[in-house]
Amino acid sequence: MKRIKTIETRNMAKSLQNGGCGECQTSCQSACKTSCGVANQKCEKAEK
Amino acid sequence: MIHQYKLNGYNIVLDVFSGSIHVVDDFAYDAIKIWDEEGKEKAAEILQSKYADNTEITEEDIKNIMSDIDELVKDKKLFTDDIFEVNAFDLKERHTEIKALCLHVAHTCNLSCSYCFAKQGNFCGEEAIMSAETAKAALDFLIKNSGERHNLEVDFFGGEPLLNWEVVKETVNYARSIEKQYNKNFRFTLTTNGVNIDDDVIEFSNKEMQNVVLSLDGRKEVHDRFRKTPAGKGSYDIIVPKFKKFVEKRGDRDYYMRGTFTAYNTDFLEDILHMADLGFTEISMEPVVTAPGQPEGLTEEDLPVLFEQYEKLALEMLKRKKENHPFTFYHYMIDLTGGPCIYKRISGCGAGTEYLAVTPWGDLYPCHQFVNDPEYKMGNIYDGITNTKARDEFKLCNSYARPECRDCWARLYCSGGCSANAYHATGSIKGVYEYGCRLFKKRIECAIMMKIAEMM
């Protein structure tokens, strides 16, 4: 596409099927302690 | 739902429910906007008429843009439907095992920071130190209630946890002695003001703590304004050399310099850069959360300045990365391909369900920010969760629980926001701390722009 460039991102619909293992870090534990953002959390499931 | 914004010369389109991100030129940006507002058929007409006399774009170009948009819609990368809402409450129900504890090993502190949400460490209650027996019983409680979860997190928190250092060490050693038999992996974090850091703390923590969070607000005058010793002396000169040594010896292991900015330093970028210039590369800087009317509290008038600071921070980070001396800002870390799944994006921090705070007496609260609020005492580590009303309230607290979030593009990045902030701002954990939302959205816009800038 000439005028639109799509950046590679995780497929959210697919993650509904293969996500939810819960092994990832609790978001508030890592550094902030006063906010709740999940965007910076790493997925820890070996096979996505 | 989509979100469009322009930043640092990029036209960015986020497709909320697929998580897709598109970088587009001005004409495609306009076409997507009109398509969103008017629908496909009308958009084609409007665009042809709007750009009829524009020499930079032909009728054929417009047709191609419309065809590209159509393709993205068919590929479910633009204007995608919300397929998650119907399952949102089931998703939250799916895992209720506990996986993280914030252990308040010391409800006392050797600093006296006037902006402290824990009220100088005692959380408006008695000063206290957690015994080794209580700490070990808390780990037993965690293992017993963690189901199949393998990774368990424990944050040594306070007050100031180094005032109870021997118990911290004994607790870690206890965890290591039992984790294999239960097929668990403990990940420890230490959050400290740095005053009592010594060689023993450095050596033990660098071996056992997966992460250390070191409290530093930035420039000396900024740090010393709030972070004082009980005698009223600033703590900057005491702690900075210790933090430097700690981090130097830490090698590749995780750490964060964690600061708070207030109305007194809305130019907080200077504080972040000060920390970076001290040699610290992992930095987190949080807006202060205070009761309304406090002089340090951030106000509506501060917002344009704060937005500008976040944008300048993003540009400076891109510049320093190019110059080969990068640093990390916690809120700009975003993993677009390997980031959180939809379950995590909906359910958020897990306070009151997956995550609990434990007081020195073994009482349980939804998180560290609710400690000593009688309404939210959840139970204790010996009897488990007895306040099922509070637990059930938190179980349903997700990114779909708040009507205010219904039209927000950022809800799958913030997962509904911090319940404690919401509670303190509105009186309900299902409320919305709108000020925090506005800062959060700005940070996400910057973080995504930085990813794009690095790729293009």
PDB file of C-alpha atoms in Angstrom, chain B residues 84-304:
ATOM      1  CA  PHE B  84     -14.459  -9.123  23.558  1.00  0.00           C
ATOM      2  CA  GLU B  85     -17.211  -7.349  25.441  1.00  0.00           C
ATOM      3  CA  VAL B  86     -19.589 -10.318  25.511  1.00  0.00           C
ATOM      4  CA  ASN B  87     -16.929 -12.375  27.262  1.00  0.00           C
ATOM      5  CA  ALA B  88     -15.430  -9.658  29.425  1.00  0.00           C
ATOM      6  CA  PHE B  89     -16.831 -10.771  32.735  1.00  0.00           C
ATOM      7  CA  ASP B  90     -16.186 -14.467  32.013  1.00  0.00           C
ATOM      8  CA  LEU B  91     -12.602 -13.609  31.149  1.00  0.00           C
ATOM      9  CA  LYS B  92     -12.074 -12.046  34.527  1.00  0.00           C
ATOM     10  CA  GLU B  93     -13.605 -15.065  36.243  1.00  0.00           C
ATOM     11  CA  ARG B  94     -11.264 -17.440  34.467  1.00  0.00           C
ATOM     12  CA  HIS B  95      -8.279 -17.061  36.778  1.00  0.00           C
ATOM     13  CA  THR B  96      -8.749 -16.139  40.406  1.00  0.00           C
ATOM     14  CA  GLU B  97      -5.686 -17.796  41.832  1.00  0.00           C
ATOM     15  CA  ILE B  98      -3.350 -15.479  43.722  1.00  0.00           C
ATOM     16  CA  LYS B  99      -0.003 -14.908  42.050  1.00  0.00           C
ATOM     17  CA  ALA B 100       1.458 -11.805  43.682  1.00  0.00           C
ATOM     18  CA  LEU B 101       1.860 -10.388  47.171  1.00  0.00           C
ATOM     19  CA  CYS B 102       3.060  -6.994  48.282  1.00  0.00           C
ATOM     20  CA  LEU B 103       4.661  -7.806  51.645  1.00  0.00           C
ATOM     21  CA  HIS B 104       4.642  -4.806  53.975  1.00  0.00           C
ATOM     22  CA  VAL B 105       7.589  -5.968  56.018  1.00  0.00           C
ATOM     23  CA  ALA B 106       7.956  -2.611  57.781  1.00  0.00           C
ATOM     24  CA  HIS B 107       5.247  -0.101  58.547  1.00  0.00           C
ATOM     25  CA  THR B 108       7.819   2.438  59.517  1.00  0.00           C
ATOM     26  CA  CYS B 109      10.314   4.543  57.621  1.00  0.00           C
ATOM     27  CA  ASN B 110      13.650   6.282  58.085  1.00  0.00           C
ATOM     28  CA  LEU B 111      12.617   9.119  55.815  1.00  0.00           C
ATOM     29  CA  SER B 112       9.748  11.482  56.357  1.00  0.00           C
ATOM     30  CA  CYS B 113       8.470  12.359  52.884  1.00  0.00           C
ATOM     31  CA  SER B 114       5.494  14.669  53.189  1.00  0.00           C
ATOM     32  CA  TYR B 115       3.857  13.477  49.939  1.00  0.00           C
ATOM     33  CA  CYS B 116       3.952   9.793  50.954  1.00  0.00           C
ATOM     34  CA  PHE B 117       0.661   7.964  50.321  1.00  0.00           C
ATOM     35  CA  ALA B 118       1.645   5.637  53.177  1.00  0.00           C
ATOM     36  CA  LYS B 119       1.831   8.605  55.565  1.00  0.00           C
ATOM     37  CA  GLN B 120       5.511   8.267  56.409  1.00  0.00           C
ATOM     38  CA  GLY B 121       5.286   4.504  56.307  1.00  0.00           C
ATOM     39  CA  ASN B 122       2.667   3.646  58.907  1.00  0.00           C
ATOM     40  CA  PHE B 123      -0.393   3.884  56.621  1.00  0.00           C
ATOM     41  CA  CYS B 124      -2.246   5.969  59.244  1.00  0.00           C
ATOM     42  CA  GLY B 125      -1.889   3.139  61.752  1.00  0.00           C
ATOM     43  CA  GLU B 126       0.573   1.746  64.276  1.00  0.00           C
ATOM     44  CA  GLU B 127       4.232   1.492  63.377  1.00  0.00           C
ATOM     45  CA  ALA B 128       5.132  -2.176  63.034  1.00  0.00           C
ATOM     46  CA  ILE B 129       7.649  -4.695  61.732  1.00  0.00           C
ATOM     47  CA  MET B 130       6.639  -8.014  60.181  1.00  0.00           C
ATOM     48  CA  SER B 131       7.989 -11.094  61.944  1.00  0.00           C
ATOM     49  CA  ALA B 132       9.741 -13.867  60.002  1.00  0.00           C
ATOM     50  CA  GLU B 133       6.930 -16.225  61.039  1.00  0.00           C
ATOM     51  CA  THR B 134       4.292 -13.944  59.492  1.00  0.00           C
ATOM     52  CA  ALA B 135       6.335 -13.471  56.311  1.00  0.00           C
ATOM     53  CA  LYS B 136       6.797 -17.232  55.923  1.00  0.00           C
ATOM     54  CA  ALA B 137       3.102 -17.835  56.605  1.00  0.00           C
ATOM     55  CA  ALA B 138       2.334 -15.296  53.858  1.00  0.00           C
ATOM     56  CA  LEU B 139       4.413 -17.317  51.399  1.00  0.00           C
ATOM     57  CA  ASP B 140       2.636 -20.508  52.495  1.00  0.00           C
ATOM     58  CA  PHE B 141      -0.683 -18.718  51.915  1.00  0.00           C
ATOM     59  CA  LEU B 142       0.482 -17.664  48.452  1.00  0.00           C
ATOM     60  CA  ILE B 143       1.593 -21.153  47.444  1.00  0.00           C
ATOM     61  CA  LYS B 144      -1.615 -22.691  48.776  1.00  0.00           C
ATOM     62  CA  ASN B 145      -3.806 -20.256  46.818  1.00  0.00           C
ATOM     63  CA  SER B 146      -1.810 -20.062  43.596  1.00  0.00           C
ATOM     64  CA  GLY B 147      -3.246 -23.112  41.826  1.00  0.00           C
ATOM     65  CA  GLU B 148      -1.240 -24.066  38.760  1.00  0.00           C
ATOM     66  CA  ARG B 149       0.622 -20.757  38.503  1.00  0.00           C
ATOM     67  CA  HIS B 150       4.332 -21.319  38.294  1.00  0.00           C
ATOM     68  CA  ASN B 151       5.679 -17.764  38.601  1.00  0.00           C
ATOM     69  CA  LEU B 152       4.868 -16.117  41.936  1.00  0.00           C
ATOM     70  CA  GLU B 153       5.823 -12.532  42.715  1.00  0.00           C
ATOM     71  CA  VAL B 154       6.615 -11.028  46.073  1.00  0.00           C
ATOM     72  CA  ASP B 155       7.486  -7.371  46.537  1.00  0.00           C
ATOM     73  CA  PHE B 156       9.201  -6.344  49.765  1.00  0.00           C
ATOM     74  CA  PHE B 157       7.547  -3.047  50.477  1.00  0.00           C
ATOM     75  CA  GLY B 158       6.895  -0.686  53.326  1.00  0.00           C
ATOM     76  CA  GLY B 159       7.379   1.819  54.793  1.00  0.00           C
ATOM     77  CA  GLU B 160      10.999   1.025  54.262  1.00  0.00           C
ATOM     78  CA  PRO B 161      11.744  -2.715  53.925  1.00  0.00           C
ATOM     79  CA  LEU B 162      15.438  -2.351  54.729  1.00  0.00           C
ATOM     80  CA  LEU B 163      14.394  -1.538  58.312  1.00  0.00           C
ATOM     81  CA  ASN B 164      13.512  -5.226  58.492  1.00  0.00           C
ATOM     82  CA  TRP B 165      16.309  -6.596  56.320  1.00  0.00           C
ATOM     83  CA  GLU B 166      17.065  -9.778  58.260  1.00  0.00           C
ATOM     84  CA  VAL B 167      13.430 -10.853  57.849  1.00  0.00           C
ATOM     85  CA  VAL B 168      13.599 -10.097  54.120  1.00  0.00           C
ATOM     86  CA  LYS B 169      16.606 -12.398  53.786  1.00  0.00           C
ATOM     87  CA  GLU B 170      15.061 -15.118  55.926  1.00  0.00           C
ATOM     88  CA  THR B 171      11.872 -14.953  53.839  1.00  0.00           C
ATOM     89  CA  VAL B 172      13.750 -15.268  50.551  1.00  0.00           C
ATOM     90  CA  ASN B 173      15.783 -18.191  51.864  1.00  0.00           C
ATOM     91  CA  TYR B 174      12.583 -19.886  53.040  1.00  0.00           C
ATOM     92  CA  ALA B 175      11.015 -19.420  49.586  1.00  0.00           C
ATOM     93  CA  ARG B 176      14.069 -20.908  47.872  1.00  0.00           C
ATOM     94  CA  SER B 177      13.945 -23.901  50.231  1.00  0.00           C
ATOM     95  CA  ILE B 178      10.348 -24.797  49.293  1.00  0.00           C
ATOM     96  CA  GLU B 179       9.769 -23.549  45.746  1.00  0.00           C
ATOM     97  CA  LYS B 180      10.992 -26.698  43.968  1.00  0.00           C
ATOM     98  CA  GLN B 181       8.809 -29.075  45.924  1.00  0.00           C
ATOM     99  CA  TYR B 182       5.733 -27.039  44.973  1.00  0.00           C
ATOM    100  CA  ASN B 183       6.906 -26.432  41.380  1.00  0.00           C
ATOM    101  CA  LYS B 184       6.950 -22.676  41.880  1.00  0.00           C
ATOM    102  CA  ASN B 185       9.360 -19.938  40.865  1.00  0.00           C
ATOM    103  CA  PHE B 186       9.506 -16.975  43.234  1.00  0.00           C
ATOM    104  CA  ARG B 187      10.374 -13.606  41.758  1.00  0.00           C
ATOM    105  CA  PHE B 188      11.263 -11.012  44.344  1.00  0.00           C
ATOM    106  CA  THR B 189      11.276  -7.240  44.122  1.00  0.00           C
ATOM    107  CA  LEU B 190      12.698  -4.822  46.673  1.00  0.00           C
ATOM    108  CA  THR B 191      11.373  -1.257  46.784  1.00  0.00           C
ATOM    109  CA  THR B 192      13.656   0.979  48.835  1.00  0.00           C
ATOM    110  CA  ASN B 193      14.462   4.599  49.615  1.00  0.00           C
ATOM    111  CA  GLY B 194      18.139   3.627  49.673  1.00  0.00           C
ATOM    112  CA  VAL B 195      19.178   5.028  53.053  1.00  0.00           C
ATOM    113  CA  ASN B 196      20.166   1.648  54.524  1.00  0.00           C
ATOM    114  CA  ILE B 197      21.771   0.139  51.428  1.00  0.00           C
ATOM    115  CA  ASP B 198      25.096  -1.511  52.277  1.00  0.00           C
ATOM    116  CA  ASP B 199      27.300  -4.217  50.766  1.00  0.00           C
ATOM    117  CA  ASP B 200      25.180  -6.993  52.230  1.00  0.00           C
ATOM    118  CA  VAL B 201      21.979  -5.535  50.750  1.00  0.00           C
ATOM    119  CA  ILE B 202      23.670  -5.111  47.362  1.00  0.00           C
ATOM    120  CA  GLU B 203      25.157  -8.591  47.277  1.00  0.00           C
ATOM    121  CA  PHE B 204      22.036 -10.399  48.474  1.00  0.00           C
ATOM    122  CA  SER B 205      19.636  -8.375  46.301  1.00  0.00           C
ATOM    123  CA  ASN B 206      21.704  -8.738  43.169  1.00  0.00           C
ATOM    124  CA  LYS B 207      21.621 -12.490  43.667  1.00  0.00           C
ATOM    125  CA  GLU B 208      17.984 -12.908  44.729  1.00  0.00           C
ATOM    126  CA  MET B 209      15.856  -9.950  43.635  1.00  0.00           C
ATOM    127  CA  GLN B 210      14.514 -10.133  40.103  1.00  0.00           C
ATOM    128  CA  ASN B 211      13.926  -6.377  40.260  1.00  0.00           C
ATOM    129  CA  VAL B 212      14.817  -3.523  42.584  1.00  0.00           C
ATOM    130  CA  VAL B 213      12.906  -0.246  42.649  1.00  0.00           C
ATOM    131  CA  LEU B 214      15.016   2.642  43.901  1.00  0.00           C
ATOM    132  CA  SER B 215      13.265   5.858  44.904  1.00  0.00           C
ATOM    133  CA  LEU B 216      14.886   8.976  43.472  1.00  0.00           C
ATOM    134  CA  ASP B 217      12.941  12.040  42.326  1.00  0.00           C
ATOM    135  CA  GLY B 218      15.621  13.554  40.097  1.00  0.00           C
ATOM    136  CA  ARG B 219      17.546  16.777  40.649  1.00  0.00           C
ATOM    137  CA  LYS B 220      18.893  17.310  44.161  1.00  0.00           C
ATOM    138  CA  GLU B 221      16.670  20.290  44.934  1.00  0.00           C
ATOM    139  CA  VAL B 222      13.594  18.424  43.640  1.00  0.00           C
ATOM    140  CA  HIS B 223      14.401  15.235  45.519  1.00  0.00           C
ATOM    141  CA  ASP B 224      15.263  17.020  48.759  1.00  0.00           C
ATOM    142  CA  ARG B 225      12.056  19.088  48.762  1.00  0.00           C
ATOM    143  CA  PHE B 226      10.029  16.071  49.871  1.00  0.00           C
ATOM    144  CA  ARG B 227      12.375  13.210  50.627  1.00  0.00           C
ATOM    145  CA  LYS B 228      13.845  14.308  53.941  1.00  0.00           C
ATOM    146  CA  THR B 229      15.250  12.576  56.989  1.00  0.00           C
ATOM    147  CA  PRO B 230      13.200  12.870  60.202  1.00  0.00           C
ATOM    148  CA  ALA B 231      15.594  15.694  61.149  1.00  0.00           C
ATOM    149  CA  GLY B 232      14.506  17.580  58.040  1.00  0.00           C
ATOM    150  CA  LYS B 233      17.666  17.124  55.969  1.00  0.00           C
ATOM    151  CA  GLY B 234      17.444  16.154  52.285  1.00  0.00           C
ATOM    152  CA  SER B 235      18.387  12.538  51.499  1.00  0.00           C
ATOM    153  CA  TYR B 236      19.849  12.995  47.985  1.00  0.00           C
ATOM    154  CA  ASP B 237      23.493  13.061  49.065  1.00  0.00           C
ATOM    155  CA  ILE B 238      23.017  10.002  51.274  1.00  0.00           C
ATOM    156  CA  ILE B 239      21.366   7.794  48.693  1.00  0.00           C
ATOM    157  CA  VAL B 240      22.725   8.679  45.246  1.00  0.00           C
ATOM    158  CA  PRO B 241      26.217   7.197  45.810  1.00  0.00           C
ATOM    159  CA  LYS B 242      24.575   4.050  47.228  1.00  0.00           C
ATOM    160  CA  PHE B 243      22.207   3.730  44.265  1.00  0.00           C
ATOM    161  CA  LYS B 244      25.105   4.164  41.859  1.00  0.00           C
ATOM    162  CA  LYS B 245      27.067   1.368  43.510  1.00  0.00           C
ATOM    163  CA  PHE B 246      23.972  -0.861  43.718  1.00  0.00           C
ATOM    164  CA  VAL B 247      23.177  -0.460  40.003  1.00  0.00           C
ATOM    165  CA  GLU B 248      26.803  -0.726  38.892  1.00  0.00           C
ATOM    166  CA  LYS B 249      27.115  -4.089  40.642  1.00  0.00           C
ATOM    167  CA  ARG B 250      23.736  -5.262  39.392  1.00  0.00           C
ATOM    168  CA  GLY B 251      24.978  -6.040  35.884  1.00  0.00           C
ATOM    169  CA  ASP B 252      22.131  -6.938  33.525  1.00  0.00           C
ATOM    170  CA  ARG B 253      19.514  -7.560  36.197  1.00  0.00           C
ATOM    171  CA  ASP B 254      16.371  -5.432  36.239  1.00  0.00           C
ATOM    172  CA  TYR B 255      16.050  -2.257  38.274  1.00  0.00           C
ATOM    173  CA  TYR B 256      14.115   0.977  38.107  1.00  0.00           C
ATOM    174  CA  MET B 257      14.931   4.405  39.380  1.00  0.00           C
ATOM    175  CA  ARG B 258      11.460   5.435  40.456  1.00  0.00           C
ATOM    176  CA  GLY B 259      10.572   9.075  40.927  1.00  0.00           C
ATOM    177  CA  THR B 260       7.470  11.091  41.666  1.00  0.00           C
ATOM    178  CA  PHE B 261       6.811  14.483  40.138  1.00  0.00           C
ATOM    179  CA  THR B 262       4.542  17.118  41.640  1.00  0.00           C
ATOM    180  CA  ALA B 263       3.262  20.600  40.875  1.00  0.00           C
ATOM    181  CA  TYR B 264       6.677  21.867  42.020  1.00  0.00           C
ATOM    182  CA  ASN B 265       8.476  20.183  39.124  1.00  0.00           C
ATOM    183  CA  THR B 266       6.163  20.077  36.145  1.00  0.00           C
ATOM    184  CA  ASP B 267       9.421  20.283  34.149  1.00  0.00           C
ATOM    185  CA  PHE B 268       9.999  16.671  35.229  1.00  0.00           C
ATOM    186  CA  LEU B 269      11.862  15.906  32.008  1.00  0.00           C
ATOM    187  CA  GLU B 270      14.837  17.656  33.614  1.00  0.00           C
ATOM    188  CA  ASP B 271      14.644  15.182  36.491  1.00  0.00           C
ATOM    189  CA  ILE B 272      14.496  12.189  34.171  1.00  0.00           C
ATOM    190  CA  LEU B 273      17.482  13.503  32.218  1.00  0.00           C
ATOM    191  CA  HIS B 274      19.324  14.185  35.464  1.00  0.00           C
ATOM    192  CA  MET B 275      18.920  10.528  36.415  1.00  0.00           C
ATOM    193  CA  ALA B 276      19.974   9.424  32.932  1.00  0.00           C
ATOM    194  CA  ASP B 277      23.025  11.678  33.168  1.00  0.00           C
ATOM    195  CA  LEU B 278      23.909  10.091  36.523  1.00  0.00           C
ATOM    196  CA  GLY B 279      24.241   6.857  34.549  1.00  0.00           C
ATOM    197  CA  PHE B 280      20.890   5.265  35.375  1.00  0.00           C
ATOM    198  CA  THR B 281      19.281   3.771  32.278  1.00  0.00           C
ATOM    199  CA  GLU B 282      16.014   2.308  33.650  1.00  0.00           C
ATOM    200  CA  ILE B 283      13.721   5.091  34.785  1.00  0.00           C
ATOM    201  CA  SER B 284      10.140   5.398  35.963  1.00  0.00           C
ATOM    202  CA  MET B 285       8.598   8.744  36.868  1.00  0.00           C
ATOM    203  CA  GLU B 286       5.051   8.943  38.205  1.00  0.00           C
ATOM    204  CA  PRO B 287       2.672  11.860  38.693  1.00  0.00           C
ATOM    205  CA  VAL B 288       1.907  12.445  42.370  1.00  0.00           C
ATOM    206  CA  VAL B 289      -1.540  11.348  43.515  1.00  0.00           C
ATOM    207  CA  THR B 290      -2.817  13.522  46.359  1.00  0.00           C
ATOM    208  CA  ALA B 291      -6.027  14.624  47.999  1.00  0.00           C
ATOM    209  CA  PRO B 292      -7.517  17.675  46.225  1.00  0.00           C
ATOM    210  CA  GLY B 293      -6.181  21.053  47.341  1.00  0.00           C
ATOM    211  CA  GLN B 294      -2.690  19.942  48.352  1.00  0.00           C
ATOM    212  CA  PRO B 295      -0.020  22.399  47.144  1.00  0.00           C
ATOM    213  CA  GLU B 296       1.974  19.613  45.476  1.00  0.00           C
ATOM    214  CA  GLY B 297      -1.100  18.294  43.656  1.00  0.00           C
ATOM    215  CA  LEU B 298      -1.209  18.542  39.862  1.00  0.00           C
ATOM    216  CA  THR B 299      -3.968  20.688  38.384  1.00  0.00           C
ATOM    217  CA  GLU B 300      -5.828  21.236  35.126  1.00  0.00           C
ATOM    218  CA  GLU B 301      -3.527  24.183  34.363  1.00  0.00           C
ATOM    219  CA  ASP B 302      -0.491  21.887  34.555  1.00  0.00           C
ATOM    220  CA  LEU B 303      -1.755  19.509  31.871  1.00  0.00           C
ATOM    221  CA  PRO B 304      -0.501  21.305  28.725  1.00  0.00           C
TER     222      PRO B 304
END
